XYZ file of C-alpha atoms in Angstrom:
337
model
C 13.768 121.132 82.707
C 15.909 121.860 79.657
C 14.670 118.692 77.919
C 11.084 119.614 78.720
C 11.582 123.098 77.279
C 13.074 121.625 74.098
C 10.104 119.268 73.708
C 7.722 122.178 74.137
C 9.574 124.236 71.515
C 9.617 121.342 69.042
C 5.938 120.760 69.732
C 5.183 124.417 69.089
C 7.048 124.279 65.767
C 5.100 121.255 64.561
C 1.764 122.575 65.820
C 2.432 125.916 64.152
C 3.388 124.155 60.909
C 0.132 122.179 61.012
C -1.905 125.329 61.585
C -0.151 127.259 58.799
C -0.638 124.447 56.269
C -4.227 123.803 57.306
C -5.167 127.497 57.332
C -3.569 128.045 53.942
C -5.273 125.016 52.449
C -8.624 125.816 54.071
C -8.310 129.346 52.706
C -7.840 128.026 49.168
C -10.629 125.477 49.542
C -12.892 128.129 51.058
C -12.435 130.434 48.072
C -13.587 127.688 45.704
C -16.435 126.368 47.858
C -17.775 129.876 48.496
C -18.185 130.329 44.755
C -19.710 126.902 44.131
C -22.080 126.679 47.096
C -24.866 128.857 48.467
C -24.752 130.764 51.792
C -27.731 128.617 52.846
C -25.516 125.521 52.624
C -23.015 127.008 55.063
C -25.832 128.140 57.366
C -27.379 124.665 57.411
C -24.083 122.995 58.297
C -23.435 125.698 60.921
C -26.690 124.858 62.753
C -25.846 121.163 62.858
C -22.246 121.856 63.889
C -23.432 123.839 66.910
C -25.609 120.930 68.036
C -22.755 118.471 67.542
C -20.285 120.697 69.403
C -22.521 120.637 72.475
C -22.594 116.832 72.352
C -18.807 116.613 72.074
C -18.446 118.535 75.332
C -20.086 115.669 77.203
C -18.105 113.060 75.279
C -14.914 114.667 76.532
C -16.292 115.696 79.965
C -12.892 117.150 80.857
C -11.273 113.707 80.952
C -8.586 114.549 78.412
C -7.272 117.361 80.629
C -7.380 115.100 83.670
C -5.472 112.299 81.936
C -2.796 114.699 80.677
C -2.121 116.333 84.053
C -2.224 113.149 86.192
C 1.366 111.812 86.522
C 0.218 108.364 87.691
C -2.231 107.256 85.012
C -2.014 103.734 83.636
C -3.795 101.374 81.300
C -6.765 101.070 83.684
C -7.297 104.818 83.513
C -7.058 104.912 79.731
C -9.364 101.923 79.221
C -11.968 103.194 81.689
C -12.135 106.618 80.078
C -12.109 105.115 76.581
C -15.176 102.951 77.209
C -16.961 105.825 78.937
C -16.275 108.168 76.006
C -17.440 105.524 73.548
C -20.676 104.915 75.484
C -21.428 108.643 75.766
C -20.632 109.132 72.070
C -23.100 106.417 71.056
C -25.706 107.740 73.506
C -25.558 111.321 72.231
C -25.573 110.230 68.619
C -28.718 108.255 69.431
C -30.296 111.382 70.936
C -29.470 113.471 67.871
C -30.623 110.714 65.509
C -34.070 110.460 67.067
C -34.412 114.207 67.655
C -33.440 115.087 64.071
C -37.084 115.398 62.868
C -37.804 117.809 65.744
C -34.706 119.853 64.915
C -35.784 120.050 61.283
C -39.290 121.076 62.326
C -37.959 123.791 64.650
C -35.977 125.393 61.815
C -38.748 124.654 59.284
C -36.423 122.727 56.989
C -37.281 119.066 56.404
C -33.939 118.375 54.727
C -32.198 118.942 58.060
C -33.375 115.530 59.278
C -31.042 113.576 57.022
C -28.201 116.073 57.330
C -28.289 115.840 61.130
C -28.246 112.033 61.077
C -25.223 111.907 58.790
C -23.163 114.707 60.355
C -23.954 113.350 63.807
C -21.700 110.375 63.050
C -18.751 112.660 63.749
C -19.654 112.378 67.455
C -19.037 108.639 67.361
C -15.708 108.942 65.554
C -14.523 111.689 67.915
C -15.218 109.462 70.927
C -12.791 106.876 69.506
C -9.811 109.233 69.350
C -9.839 111.079 72.691
C -7.583 108.656 74.578
C -5.330 108.210 71.556
C -4.812 111.975 71.445
C -4.098 112.030 75.166
C -1.392 109.384 74.815
C 0.424 111.368 72.155
C -0.044 114.612 74.112
C 1.436 113.085 77.271
C 4.413 111.952 75.224
C 4.529 115.456 73.687
C 4.590 113.764 70.279
C 3.188 116.784 68.477
C 5.059 115.833 65.323
C 2.857 112.774 64.742
C -0.307 114.635 65.766
C 0.505 117.420 63.314
C 1.114 114.964 60.476
C -2.250 113.322 61.162
C -3.974 116.714 61.252
C -2.411 117.797 57.965
C -3.170 114.505 56.187
C -6.810 114.468 57.280
C -7.332 118.137 56.396
C -5.807 117.820 52.929
C -7.670 114.604 52.119
C -11.065 115.849 53.275
C -10.586 119.187 51.506
C -9.742 117.521 48.192
C -12.800 115.276 48.556
C -15.021 118.300 49.235
C -13.699 120.123 46.178
C -14.284 117.122 43.961
C -17.854 116.720 45.200
C -18.570 120.461 44.891
C -17.370 120.534 41.278
C -19.526 117.457 40.603
C -22.628 119.297 41.800
C -23.199 117.620 45.188
C -23.867 120.967 46.867
C -24.190 120.843 50.642
C -23.097 117.208 50.689
C -19.591 118.346 49.836
C -19.464 120.220 53.179
C -20.915 117.244 55.037
C -18.468 114.848 53.397
C -15.602 117.180 54.301
C -16.445 116.949 58.008
C -17.177 113.230 58.129
C -14.188 112.174 56.014
C -11.826 114.259 58.168
C -13.062 112.482 61.300
C -12.795 109.026 59.702
C -9.269 109.661 58.405
C -8.115 111.087 61.747
C -9.570 108.143 63.651
C -7.907 105.622 61.340
C -4.509 107.320 61.524
C -4.588 107.738 65.310
C -5.324 104.044 65.826
C -2.837 102.894 63.196
C 0.038 104.983 64.597
C -0.636 104.509 68.311
C 0.627 101.487 70.244
C -2.019 101.762 72.965
C -5.074 99.550 72.658
C -7.908 99.305 75.240
C -8.159 96.329 77.555
C -11.401 94.976 79.037
C -11.168 97.128 82.171
C -13.671 99.603 83.596
C -13.470 100.889 87.180
C -16.001 103.376 88.490
C -13.560 104.675 91.134
C -11.111 105.678 88.391
C -13.911 107.302 86.417
C -15.002 109.376 89.414
C -11.417 110.390 90.190
C -10.966 111.894 86.749
C -14.476 113.301 86.631
C -13.835 115.185 89.884
C -11.025 117.072 88.173
C -12.509 117.192 84.691
C -15.926 118.459 85.816
C -14.471 121.961 86.142
C -13.443 121.866 82.474
C -16.837 120.400 81.565
C -18.700 123.267 83.227
C -16.408 125.827 81.633
C -16.892 124.237 78.193
C -20.688 124.243 78.551
C -20.714 127.941 79.440
C -18.286 128.728 76.636
C -20.269 126.834 74.007
C -23.516 128.447 75.108
C -21.947 131.908 74.965
C -20.296 131.335 71.580
C -23.206 129.639 69.821
C -26.463 130.960 71.242
C -26.432 133.812 68.725
C -25.994 131.393 65.798
C -28.953 129.306 66.967
C -31.040 132.460 67.340
C -30.133 133.848 63.909
C -30.999 130.542 62.271
C -34.448 130.571 63.855
C -35.466 134.250 63.798
C -33.992 135.110 60.395
C -33.008 132.359 57.948
C -30.210 129.948 57.123
C -28.823 132.279 54.442
C -28.266 135.037 57.012
C -26.743 132.469 59.344
C -24.446 131.424 56.516
C -23.082 134.981 56.269
C -22.681 135.184 60.045
C -20.976 131.797 60.148
C -18.434 132.906 57.525
C -17.683 136.075 59.523
C -17.336 134.108 62.740
C -15.077 131.594 61.041
C -12.691 134.280 59.770
C -12.350 135.794 63.235
C -12.016 132.468 65.062
C -9.376 131.282 62.620
C -6.985 133.739 64.235
C -7.876 133.433 67.909
C -8.546 129.690 68.013
C -5.548 128.592 65.959
C -2.962 130.840 67.602
C -4.411 130.214 71.044
C -4.793 126.522 70.265
C -1.125 126.100 69.397
C -0.038 127.806 72.607
C -2.473 125.889 74.801
C -1.940 122.431 73.314
C 1.832 122.718 73.635
C 1.976 124.428 77.025
C -0.618 122.305 78.871
C 1.418 119.064 79.049
C 4.550 121.068 79.825
C 2.828 122.970 82.648
C 1.336 119.707 83.939
C 4.846 118.405 84.569
C 5.670 121.386 86.846
C 2.247 121.633 88.509
C 3.758 120.926 91.932
C 6.217 123.819 91.623
C 3.941 126.798 92.227
C 6.449 129.458 91.165
C 7.326 127.799 87.837
C 3.670 127.028 87.146
C 2.472 130.595 87.791
C 5.317 132.077 85.740
C 4.534 129.698 82.874
C 0.821 130.548 82.827
C 1.546 134.271 83.081
C 3.968 134.112 80.148
C 1.449 132.144 78.069
C -1.358 134.649 78.660
C 0.799 137.667 77.851
C 2.098 136.165 74.629
C -1.378 135.051 73.522
C -2.851 138.503 74.191
C -0.207 140.387 72.200
C -0.084 137.988 69.245
C -3.850 137.567 68.866
C -4.541 141.257 69.490
C -2.108 142.454 66.816
C -3.365 139.934 64.250
C -7.026 140.810 64.832
C -6.329 144.532 64.419
C -4.550 143.871 61.115
C -7.409 141.695 59.828
C -10.002 144.251 60.950
C -8.521 146.967 58.733
C -7.963 144.608 55.781
C -11.458 143.080 55.840
C -12.906 145.431 53.234
C -10.479 144.175 50.608
C -9.944 140.656 51.924
C -13.494 139.313 52.256
C -14.823 140.257 48.786
C -11.743 138.583 47.321
C -12.416 135.493 49.434
C -16.127 135.205 48.736
C -16.559 137.096 45.484
C -19.958 138.802 45.095
C -21.322 137.333 48.320
C -18.342 138.725 50.221
C -19.517 142.309 49.781
C -22.557 141.529 51.925
C -20.327 140.074 54.612
C -17.832 142.888 55.212
C -19.955 144.923 57.641
C -21.105 141.806 59.497
C -17.502 140.671 59.835
C -16.178 144.024 61.052
C -18.899 144.316 63.693
C -18.309 140.776 64.908
C -14.527 141.196 64.992
C -14.776 144.479 66.886
C -17.020 142.879 69.514
C -14.649 139.930 69.942
C -11.649 142.244 70.314
C -13.428 144.399 72.917
C -14.456 141.338 74.923
C -10.866 140.037 74.856
């Protein structure tokens, strides 16, 4: 138990380091991009990102959680889930590819067709890395995962800045997303010993789906709740308004998702190893929830009162229009929590 606790602490340190570096770098990149690009560019990418995020739910289907918590998984399990993820990734990208003209027509923006087709490629690349991530998570090798996350974030951010300064506009945001996925995929495969074998067993798939389906349903509800407003704003108002909302949402989620993400990613494999000890498991979950509530709550209160000075600095002239939107959104999120 002592060794497991030490692994969890080391994992938390590396995950926290990754988040701090990525947040700091994204903050700097965001300041520059917000001054070089239009709010409409951010709104356009936000619409496509919501559509892609729904697709990624089904690519995962809760299998990553099932593979992490199952103490008896082997190569057959990994290979079966890998080929399923890959097939679903290709299938959903095909759906988005052929539906892209309809999506563009719905939002009355013909340029969306090409943007959707290009950004949709991130679905395919994400499907290639799920099992690789699971392997490293089971080994609690958060050091390597953090290094990959930092390298991909820095590289994609530098590329986006270069393209933005060169006048590529919205394509700098698209390139940032796609390049990050490509770099992550390459690094995960290069640094991971596991490779898929030609095995696919439906019984194994159903075993993991039985457990993962609960996470799938929860993710669908969560995505619908978190993104239905963005889809509505983009349709009823315009992509510029959505761009302002997206920036406000991003600032708020940066705190809750990153702090909560570090705690969850590190604690889940640790809790999975004591899942048969009810007392230790309950105590671990209870401690995690209390710590997350206090840390996230305090940080969100601090950001709420500093928004008036912080956001105009971050976004310049456009930031002044965002302060009220951000404060309202942040207050609602805090009350819901």
